[in-house]
Short mmCIF file of C-alpha atoms and ligand atoms in Angstrom, two decimals:
data_model
loop_
_atom_site.label_atom_id
_atom_site.label_comp_id
_atom_site.label_asym_id
_atom_site.label_seq_id
_atom_site.Cartn_x
_atom_site.Cartn_y
_atom_site.Cartn_z
CA UNK A 1 127.63 135.77 89.35
CA UNK A 2 124.82 133.30 89.18
CA UNK A 3 121.54 134.00 90.92
CA UNK A 4 120.98 133.49 94.63
CA UNK A 5 117.88 131.40 95.28
CA UNK A 6 115.41 131.89 98.11
CA UNK A 7 114.42 128.92 100.26
CA UNK A 8 110.96 128.98 98.68
CA UNK A 9 112.26 129.09 95.12
CA UNK A 10 114.54 126.11 95.71
CA UNK A 11 111.79 124.12 97.44
CA UNK A 12 109.26 124.91 94.72
CA UNK A 13 111.72 123.86 92.04
CA UNK A 14 112.18 120.52 93.82
CA UNK A 15 108.47 119.93 94.37
CA UNK A 16 107.67 120.81 90.76
CA UNK A 17 109.95 118.02 89.59
CA UNK A 18 108.68 115.28 91.92
CA UNK A 19 105.59 113.12 91.42
CA UNK A 20 103.96 110.80 93.95
CA UNK A 21 105.15 107.20 93.61
CA UNK A 22 102.98 104.76 91.68
CA UNK A 23 100.46 102.93 93.86
CA UNK A 24 100.96 99.34 94.96
CA UNK A 25 98.79 96.87 96.78
CA UNK A 26 100.21 96.00 100.19
CA UNK A 27 99.17 93.72 103.01
CA UNK A 28 97.36 95.72 105.63
CA UNK A 29 100.20 96.00 108.11
CA UNK A 30 102.73 96.78 105.43
CA UNK A 31 100.45 99.63 104.38
CA UNK A 32 100.57 101.23 107.83
CA UNK A 33 101.75 104.82 107.55
CA UNK A 34 101.05 104.90 103.80
CA UNK A 35 98.48 106.99 101.94
CA UNK A 36 95.37 105.43 100.40
CA UNK A 37 95.09 106.01 96.68
CA UNK A 38 91.35 105.40 96.22
CA UNK A 39 88.26 105.72 98.35
CA UNK A 40 87.56 102.43 100.13
CA UNK A 41 83.91 101.41 99.87
CA UNK A 42 82.27 99.28 102.55
CA UNK A 43 81.39 95.93 100.93
CA UNK A 44 78.91 94.68 103.54
CA UNK A 45 77.18 95.97 106.66
CA UNK A 46 79.18 96.27 109.86
CA UNK A 47 78.21 94.72 112.20
CA UNK A 48 77.07 92.07 109.73
CA UNK A 49 74.11 91.00 111.94
CA UNK A 50 72.07 92.27 114.90
CA UNK A 51 73.98 91.27 118.02
CA UNK A 52 73.96 91.64 121.76
CA UNK A 53 75.87 94.44 123.46
CA UNK A 54 75.69 92.68 126.84
CA UNK A 55 76.01 89.28 128.44
CA UNK A 56 72.44 88.39 129.36
CA UNK A 57 69.26 86.86 128.05
CA UNK A 58 67.62 87.36 124.69
CA UNK A 59 63.88 87.78 125.24
CA UNK A 60 60.59 88.92 123.81
CA UNK A 61 59.79 92.31 125.35
CA UNK A 62 56.15 91.42 126.06
CA UNK A 63 57.34 88.60 128.33
CA UNK A 64 59.20 90.96 130.67
CA UNK A 65 56.79 93.89 130.63
CA UNK A 66 56.25 95.20 134.18
CA UNK A 67 58.91 92.86 135.63
CA UNK A 68 60.39 93.92 138.98
CA UNK A 69 62.42 92.50 141.89
CA UNK A 70 59.18 91.80 143.69
CA UNK A 71 57.35 90.38 140.68
CA UNK A 72 60.01 88.95 138.35
CA UNK A 73 59.15 87.53 134.97
CA UNK A 74 60.03 83.85 134.98
CA UNK A 75 61.24 82.52 131.63
CA UNK A 76 62.43 79.10 130.62
CA UNK A 77 65.98 79.06 129.29
CA UNK A 78 66.27 77.26 125.96
CA UNK A 79 70.07 77.34 125.53
CA UNK A 80 73.21 79.40 124.95
CA UNK A 81 74.20 81.69 122.12
CA UNK A 82 77.93 82.35 122.20
CA UNK A 83 79.85 84.81 120.00
CA UNK A 84 80.57 83.03 116.76
CA UNK A 85 77.53 80.85 117.22
CA UNK A 86 75.58 79.76 114.19
CA UNK A 87 73.01 77.87 116.24
CA UNK A 88 69.45 77.90 115.11
CA UNK A 89 67.69 78.78 118.33
CA UNK A 90 64.36 80.55 118.15
CA UNK A 91 63.03 82.33 121.20
CA UNK A 92 59.35 81.69 121.67
CA UNK A 93 56.82 83.15 124.04
CA UNK A 94 57.84 82.65 127.71
CA UNK A 95 61.37 81.70 126.64
CA UNK A 96 64.86 83.20 126.93
CA UNK A 97 68.23 82.29 125.40
CA UNK A 98 71.39 82.97 127.34
CA UNK A 99 73.48 85.25 125.10
CA UNK A 100 77.02 86.55 125.10
CA UNK A 101 78.25 90.00 124.01
CA UNK A 102 78.62 90.06 120.24
CA UNK A 103 76.53 86.94 119.67
CA UNK A 104 73.76 87.14 117.04
CA UNK A 105 70.33 88.02 118.33
CA UNK A 106 68.28 84.85 117.80
CA UNK A 107 65.06 84.88 115.78
CA UNK A 108 62.04 85.63 117.93
CA UNK A 109 63.98 87.74 120.44
CA UNK A 110 63.58 91.52 120.40
CA UNK A 111 65.94 92.67 123.13
CA UNK A 112 68.56 91.54 125.61
CA UNK A 113 68.18 91.64 129.40
CA UNK A 114 71.64 92.11 130.95
CA UNK A 115 72.56 89.32 133.35
CA UNK A 116 72.72 91.94 136.14
CA UNK A 117 68.95 92.49 135.77
CA UNK A 118 68.25 88.81 136.42
CA UNK A 119 68.91 86.21 139.08
CA UNK A 120 71.53 84.78 136.71
CA UNK A 121 69.40 81.76 135.91
CA UNK A 122 68.65 78.85 138.18
CA UNK A 123 69.11 75.97 135.86
CA UNK A 124 72.15 73.93 134.96
CA UNK A 125 74.43 74.61 132.04
CA UNK A 126 78.16 74.68 131.46
CA UNK A 127 78.87 77.31 134.11
CA UNK A 128 77.44 80.31 135.87
CA UNK A 129 79.70 82.49 133.82
CA UNK A 130 79.14 82.62 130.09
CA UNK A 131 80.95 79.89 128.21
CA UNK A 132 83.56 81.00 125.70
CA UNK A 133 81.86 78.81 123.20
CA UNK A 134 79.12 76.29 123.47
CA UNK A 135 78.52 73.72 120.80
CA UNK A 136 75.36 72.59 122.52
CA UNK A 137 72.36 74.84 122.03
CA UNK A 138 71.02 73.40 125.22
CA UNK A 139 74.08 74.74 127.15
CA UNK A 140 71.94 76.61 129.65
CA UNK A 141 68.71 75.19 130.99
CA UNK A 142 66.19 75.80 133.73
CA UNK A 143 64.65 79.14 134.47
CA UNK A 144 65.72 82.76 134.70
CA UNK A 145 64.01 85.44 136.75
CA UNK A 146 64.05 88.85 135.10
CA UNK A 147 63.81 91.86 137.43
CA UNK A 148 63.42 94.70 134.95
CA UNK A 149 61.63 95.21 131.65
CA UNK A 150 63.43 96.02 128.39
CA UNK A 151 62.17 97.94 125.42
CA UNK A 152 62.46 96.61 121.86
CA UNK A 153 66.09 96.63 120.54
CA UNK A 154 67.50 97.46 123.96
CA UNK A 155 71.09 96.16 124.29
CA UNK A 156 71.05 95.19 120.62
CA UNK A 157 73.64 96.53 118.19
CA UNK A 158 71.86 96.82 114.88
CA UNK A 159 73.28 95.34 111.69
CA UNK A 160 75.00 98.18 109.79
CA UNK A 161 74.98 100.55 112.78
CA UNK A 162 78.77 100.99 112.45
CA UNK A 163 78.99 101.34 108.65
CA UNK A 164 76.52 100.63 105.88
CA UNK A 165 77.35 98.84 102.65
CA UNK A 166 78.21 101.12 99.75
CA UNK A 167 79.36 104.00 101.93
CA UNK A 168 82.91 105.37 101.95
CA UNK A 169 84.91 103.78 104.77
CA UNK A 170 88.06 105.82 104.13
CA UNK A 171 88.72 108.58 101.65
CA UNK A 172 91.58 108.64 99.15
CA UNK A 173 94.51 110.44 100.72
CA UNK A 174 93.90 109.03 104.19
CA UNK A 175 97.07 108.00 106.01
CA UNK A 176 96.65 104.53 107.44
CA UNK A 177 97.22 104.68 111.20
CA UNK A 178 96.24 101.94 113.63
CA UNK A 179 92.53 102.85 113.67
CA UNK A 180 92.31 102.99 109.87
CA UNK A 181 94.12 99.66 109.54
CA UNK A 182 91.60 98.32 112.08
CA UNK A 183 88.63 99.56 110.05
CA UNK A 184 89.96 97.99 106.86
CA UNK A 185 90.41 94.70 108.70
CA UNK A 186 86.90 94.94 110.18
CA UNK A 187 85.32 95.36 106.75
CA UNK A 188 87.29 92.38 105.53
CA UNK A 189 90.03 94.06 103.49
CA UNK A 190 93.31 92.16 103.76
CA UNK A 191 95.21 94.58 101.53
CA UNK A 192 95.21 98.26 100.67
CA UNK A 193 96.27 100.15 97.56
CA UNK A 194 98.63 102.89 98.71
CA UNK A 195 101.61 104.99 97.76
CA UNK A 196 104.61 102.99 98.93
CA UNK A 197 107.19 104.32 101.32
CA UNK A 198 109.96 105.95 99.27
CA UNK A 199 113.36 104.26 99.36
CA UNK A 200 115.97 106.83 100.21
CA UNK A 201 119.67 106.22 99.70
CA UNK A 202 121.75 108.29 102.13
CA UNK A 203 125.43 108.94 101.44
CA UNK A 204 127.87 111.20 103.16
CA UNK A 205 131.06 112.36 101.54
CA UNK A 206 134.40 113.25 103.06
CA UNK A 207 137.80 111.59 103.31
CA UNK A 208 137.94 112.75 106.94
CA UNK A 209 134.94 110.63 107.94
CA UNK A 210 135.13 107.51 110.08
CA UNK A 211 132.17 105.34 111.05
CA UNK A 212 131.06 105.71 114.67
CA UNK A 213 132.49 102.87 116.72
CA UNK A 214 135.82 103.12 114.89
CA UNK A 215 138.78 105.00 116.43
CA UNK A 216 139.74 108.36 114.98
CA UNK A 217 143.10 109.00 113.35
CA UNK A 218 144.65 112.46 113.16
CA UNK A 219 142.34 114.96 111.47
CA UNK A 220 139.47 112.52 111.28
CA UNK A 221 135.92 112.94 112.58
CA UNK A 222 133.01 110.59 112.97
CA UNK A 223 130.38 110.54 110.26
CA UNK A 224 127.31 112.08 111.88
CA UNK A 225 125.39 113.11 108.78
CA UNK A 226 124.56 109.74 107.31
CA UNK A 227 123.03 108.88 110.69
CA UNK A 228 121.13 112.15 111.12
CA UNK A 229 119.75 111.90 107.60
CA UNK A 230 118.90 108.21 107.78
CA UNK A 231 117.07 108.71 111.06
CA UNK A 232 115.25 111.75 109.71
CA UNK A 233 114.24 109.89 106.54
CA UNK A 234 112.89 107.02 108.59
CA UNK A 235 110.98 109.40 110.84
CA UNK A 236 109.46 111.03 107.77
CA UNK A 237 108.06 107.63 106.75
CA UNK A 238 110.64 106.58 104.17
CA UNK A 239 112.67 103.39 103.94
CA UNK A 240 116.25 104.62 104.27
CA UNK A 241 119.38 102.84 103.04
CA UNK A 242 122.44 104.28 104.74
CA UNK A 243 125.39 103.79 102.46
CA UNK A 244 127.73 105.64 104.77
CA UNK A 245 130.73 107.77 103.96
CA UNK A 246 132.38 107.86 100.56
CA UNK A 247 135.88 109.31 100.23
CA UNK A 248 136.43 112.55 98.34
CA UNK A 249 137.03 110.96 94.99
CA UNK A 250 134.67 111.97 92.20
CA UNK A 251 134.87 108.73 90.24
CA UNK A 252 134.25 106.55 93.34
CA UNK A 253 131.33 108.73 94.34
CA UNK A 254 129.82 108.72 90.87
CA UNK A 255 130.13 104.93 90.65
CA UNK A 256 128.66 104.48 94.14
CA UNK A 257 125.65 106.64 93.36
CA UNK A 258 125.14 104.85 90.07
CA UNK A 259 125.19 101.47 91.85
CA UNK A 260 122.67 102.69 94.38
CA UNK A 261 120.15 104.06 91.88
CA UNK A 262 118.58 100.63 91.47
CA UNK A 263 117.09 100.83 94.96
CA UNK A 264 116.49 104.56 95.23
CA UNK A 265 113.36 106.64 94.86
CA UNK A 266 115.44 109.55 96.09
CA UNK A 267 119.13 110.07 96.83
CA UNK A 268 120.47 112.35 99.56
CA UNK A 269 124.13 113.24 99.87
CA UNK A 270 125.93 115.46 102.35
CA UNK A 271 129.13 117.44 102.02
CA UNK A 272 131.21 118.37 99.02
CA UNK A 273 128.97 121.09 97.62
CA UNK A 274 130.64 124.33 98.65
CA UNK A 275 133.45 126.04 96.82
CA UNK A 276 136.50 124.32 98.28
CA UNK A 277 139.10 122.27 96.51
CA UNK A 278 137.49 118.95 97.49
CA UNK A 279 133.93 119.59 96.47
CA UNK A 280 133.54 116.09 95.28
CA UNK A 281 129.77 116.00 94.87
CA UNK A 282 129.84 118.92 92.52
CA UNK A 283 132.69 117.38 90.59
CA UNK A 284 131.04 113.97 90.34
CA UNK A 285 127.59 115.21 89.38
CA UNK A 286 128.16 118.17 87.15
CA UNK A 287 129.98 116.12 84.54
CA UNK A 288 128.00 116.42 81.36
CA UNK A 289 128.04 112.69 80.71
CA UNK A 290 127.15 111.67 84.25
CA UNK A 291 123.90 109.78 84.76
CA UNK A 292 122.45 110.25 81.35
CA UNK A 293 120.88 106.85 81.43
CA UNK A 294 120.23 104.90 78.24
CA UNK A 295 120.89 105.77 74.63
CA UNK A 296 117.50 107.40 74.15
CA UNK A 297 118.15 109.79 76.98
CA UNK A 298 121.43 110.65 75.40
CA UNK A 299 119.59 112.28 72.53
CA UNK A 300 117.91 114.94 74.63
CA UNK A 301 120.18 114.79 77.61
CA UNK A 302 120.16 117.66 80.01
CA UNK A 303 123.56 119.29 80.04
CA UNK A 304 123.82 119.34 83.84
CA UNK A 305 121.59 116.80 85.49
CA UNK A 306 122.24 118.35 88.88
CA UNK A 307 122.17 122.07 89.44
CA UNK A 308 124.23 123.56 92.26
CA UNK A 309 122.93 126.72 93.82
CA UNK A 310 123.59 129.35 96.40
CA UNK A 311 120.64 129.97 98.68
CA UNK A 312 119.92 133.09 100.70
CA UNK A 313 119.81 130.93 103.79
CA UNK A 314 121.77 130.21 106.91
CA UNK A 315 122.74 127.49 107.59
CA UNK A 316 122.57 125.59 104.33
CA UNK A 317 123.74 128.02 101.68
CA UNK A 318 125.09 125.54 99.12
CA UNK A 319 122.44 123.17 97.78
CA UNK A 320 122.09 120.96 94.75
CA UNK A 321 119.12 119.31 93.11
CA UNK A 322 118.58 117.27 90.00
CA UNK A 323 117.10 114.18 88.39
CA UNK A 324 119.61 111.48 87.53
CA UNK A 325 119.87 108.10 85.86
CA UNK A 326 117.47 106.29 83.56
CA UNK A 327 114.54 106.75 85.96
CA UNK A 328 115.32 110.39 86.56
CA UNK A 329 115.69 109.76 90.26
CA UNK A 330 115.65 112.94 92.34
CA UNK A 331 118.88 113.72 94.14
CA UNK A 332 119.32 116.39 96.80
CA UNK A 333 122.88 117.27 97.68
CA UNK A 334 123.05 118.86 101.11
CA UNK A 335 125.90 120.79 102.69
CA UNK A 336 128.32 118.98 105.00
CA UNK A 337 128.03 120.62 108.37
CA UNK A 338 125.71 118.44 110.43
CA UNK A 339 123.34 121.25 111.43
CA UNK A 340 123.21 122.48 107.83
CA UNK A 341 122.51 118.96 106.63
CA UNK A 342 119.71 118.45 109.13
CA UNK A 343 118.08 121.84 108.56
CA UNK A 344 118.29 121.22 104.81
CA UNK A 345 116.63 117.86 105.30
CA UNK A 346 113.76 119.48 107.17
CA UNK A 347 113.32 122.23 104.61
CA UNK A 348 113.78 120.32 101.37
CA UNK A 349 114.08 116.55 101.72
CA UNK A 350 111.13 116.01 104.03
CA UNK A 351 108.67 117.87 101.74
CA UNK A 352 110.08 115.89 98.80
CA UNK A 353 109.50 112.61 100.64
CA UNK A 354 105.99 113.61 101.61
CA UNK A 355 105.27 114.46 97.98
CA UNK A 356 106.51 111.01 96.91
CA UNK A 357 104.23 109.47 99.55
CA UNK A 358 101.24 111.56 98.48
CA UNK A 359 101.00 113.09 101.94
CA UNK A 360 99.55 116.49 102.72
CA UNK A 361 100.61 118.98 103.85
CA UNK A 362 104.14 118.54 102.58
CA UNK A 363 105.52 121.30 104.81
CA UNK A 364 105.70 121.30 108.57
CA UNK A 365 103.27 123.47 110.48
CA UNK A 366 104.51 126.74 111.90
CA UNK A 367 103.44 128.58 115.03
CA UNK A 368 104.09 132.05 116.40
CA UNK A 369 105.97 132.34 119.67
CA UNK A 370 107.64 134.99 121.81
CA UNK A 371 111.37 135.00 121.99
CA UNK A 372 112.46 134.09 125.52
CA UNK A 373 115.86 134.67 127.12
CA UNK A 374 117.79 137.77 128.11
CA UNK A 375 119.77 138.47 124.97
CA UNK A 376 118.87 140.02 121.67
CA UNK A 377 119.63 137.94 118.58
CA UNK A 378 121.31 139.26 115.51
CA UNK A 379 120.56 137.66 112.18
CA UNK A 380 122.30 138.14 108.85
CA UNK A 381 120.23 140.51 106.71
CA UNK A 382 119.40 139.21 103.29
CA UNK A 383 119.47 135.61 104.50
CA UNK A 384 116.70 133.51 105.92
CA UNK A 385 118.06 132.10 109.13
CA UNK A 386 116.98 128.94 110.88
CA UNK A 387 118.16 128.93 114.46
CA UNK A 388 117.69 125.96 116.73
CA UNK A 389 115.12 126.57 119.44
CA UNK A 390 113.59 125.15 122.56
CA UNK A 391 109.88 125.79 122.11
CA UNK A 392 107.31 125.80 124.91
CA UNK A 393 103.71 125.67 123.65
CA UNK A 394 101.06 128.07 125.00
CA UNK A 395 100.01 127.30 128.56
CA UNK A 396 96.77 128.04 130.37
CA UNK A 397 97.74 131.64 130.99
CA UNK A 398 99.63 132.70 127.86
CA UNK A 399 98.09 132.58 124.42
CA UNK A 400 101.35 132.31 122.53
CA UNK A 401 104.15 129.93 123.33
CA UNK A 402 107.74 130.92 123.91
CA UNK A 403 110.96 129.89 122.24
CA UNK A 404 114.53 130.14 123.42
CA UNK A 405 117.45 129.93 121.01
CA UNK A 406 119.78 127.06 121.87
CA UNK A 407 123.41 127.15 120.84
CA UNK A 408 124.62 129.77 118.43
CA UNK A 409 124.42 130.15 114.70
CA UNK A 410 127.40 127.82 114.13
CA UNK A 411 126.42 124.99 111.81
CA UNK A 412 128.81 122.55 113.49
CA UNK A 413 126.91 122.76 116.82
CA UNK A 414 125.31 119.34 116.81
CA UNK A 415 125.07 119.17 120.63
CA UNK A 416 122.79 122.22 120.64
CA UNK A 417 120.80 120.68 117.80
CA UNK A 418 120.20 117.67 120.00
CA UNK A 419 118.73 119.98 122.69
CA UNK A 420 116.38 121.70 120.26
CA UNK A 421 112.78 120.76 119.53
CA UNK A 422 112.10 123.49 116.98
CA UNK A 423 113.59 125.78 114.38
CA UNK A 424 113.24 129.54 114.66
CA UNK A 425 112.54 130.87 111.18
CA UNK A 426 113.92 134.42 110.89
CA UNK A 427 112.99 136.29 107.68
CA UNK A 428 115.62 137.62 105.31
CA UNK A 429 114.90 141.24 106.14
CA UNK A 430 115.16 140.84 109.92
CA UNK A 431 118.53 141.83 111.32
CA UNK A 432 117.83 141.84 115.02
CA UNK A 433 115.35 140.30 117.44
CA UNK A 434 114.81 141.41 121.01
CA UNK A 435 113.50 139.26 123.87
CA UNK A 436 109.69 139.30 123.76
CA UNK A 437 109.53 139.74 119.97
CA UNK A 438 107.18 137.44 118.09
CA UNK A 439 108.86 134.93 115.82
CA UNK A 440 107.84 132.07 113.55
CA UNK A 441 108.68 128.65 114.93
CA UNK A 442 108.71 125.27 113.21
CA UNK A 443 108.10 122.63 115.86
CA UNK A 444 110.01 119.43 115.01
CA UNK A 445 107.44 116.99 116.34
P1 AMP B 501 132.16 119.96 103.26
O1 AMP B 501 131.04 120.76 102.68
O2 AMP B 501 132.25 118.61 102.70
O3 AMP B 501 133.44 120.69 103.19
O4 AMP B 501 131.81 119.81 104.81
C1 AMP B 501 131.66 120.92 105.65
C2 AMP B 501 132.04 120.58 107.07
O5 AMP B 501 131.18 119.58 107.56
C3 AMP B 501 133.43 120.03 107.22
O6 AMP B 501 133.96 120.52 108.43
C4 AMP B 501 133.22 118.55 107.32
O7 AMP B 501 134.23 117.89 108.01
C5 AMP B 501 131.92 118.46 108.03
N1 AMP B 501 131.23 117.24 107.65
C6 AMP B 501 131.00 116.85 106.38
N2 AMP B 501 130.37 115.68 106.36
C7 AMP B 501 130.18 115.31 107.65
C8 AMP B 501 129.60 114.19 108.27
N3 AMP B 501 129.08 113.21 107.54
N4 AMP B 501 129.57 114.13 109.60
C9 AMP B 501 130.10 115.14 110.33
N5 AMP B 501 130.66 116.23 109.81
C10 AMP B 501 130.73 116.31 108.48
MG1 MG B 502 133.71 117.35 102.55
#
């Protein structure tokens, strides 16, 4: 009898064989969700110039010293400075320039008096409200009465106060979410060098399978797995290609996989890996001459590119893993029952995808929780069991969360899977769990 593998041994074998994908340069929005390969250095100060944080008047502080409602400082308004303005206004003694939020602080001015601290100006000009843009420096005229003093730099955002040139904007390994994409845009980067999203080809096998939307004949069932796995791959950040169901014919399956390799960074199959008469995946992939790639590979070809294993695990006992084709593309062959396929995805495929994407950590977080419900659970000794659970995080009163098993151990129970938000991870040596016992939970969020 060949060896029985633990979940950890199988996962480690997979992760040992997989390298992060080569970096590519992508447009900023295409890089969303991807991992930065290098530190990004700030090329120039942000903000690039001193600018106003308020709508108001740019002034010299000495001119408004001691100003009050009763004794306002009266300044003559020399024009408008709108955001985006490149006007060459200089504020002299006794003068003020009407300024909009974000507009550059004009030479001569030291601070900005918010419009609320003034009478709003008495002179003419385009409008009482600030113009969106004024081409005419003389947009605002007349006088403004200032009711409060300002200290130097008040209501001024200093050049470089956000980030300074030469500093690290984002570290290598950062995942680009909306805020990070925003920062790259703000510092003027139109592209980012990242690990691309892996392309995952998803196939299910089984002559009994019919695409959803099609009527079932006798003995047929709808193909759930290629949908579960495609959705899960997409959620993990990959670009999935759902090939759909392939009949239980080894030659067709082998040819289909070979055709798909061109667009695959990873291949996932379901079904056909147990010990039955129609274990098509095993038959198609364990052929010595399958997927050897080019002539050079033939010289030092691996005898079995894909290794099929028995894991001490429930569900998901039969698993296969290998590197196939000229590019040695990783393939994970998952068992056919939908719950087994999904649990196997979570345990093995997701970490593999995260490794390809250069994302850390590759495994999901775990938490401890108390088993809720009235019934004790029995678990097969010698096997690591992953039950489906409904997890409630800790509340204000309780320090640990609770988890309730949903559905039974049956790996065909996809309805219960759809009610679950977590997996309950029961160690190999545990045979029984009573309500209130502490368990390890893998939240699926
Ligand atoms: P297999 O390992 O191929 O014998 O599949 C195990 C069980 O899972 C069988 O009852 C299959 O009918 C079922 N099964 C396999 N593939 C799928 C699928 N894509 N969708 C739903 N059930 C499946
Ligand atoms: Mg099958």
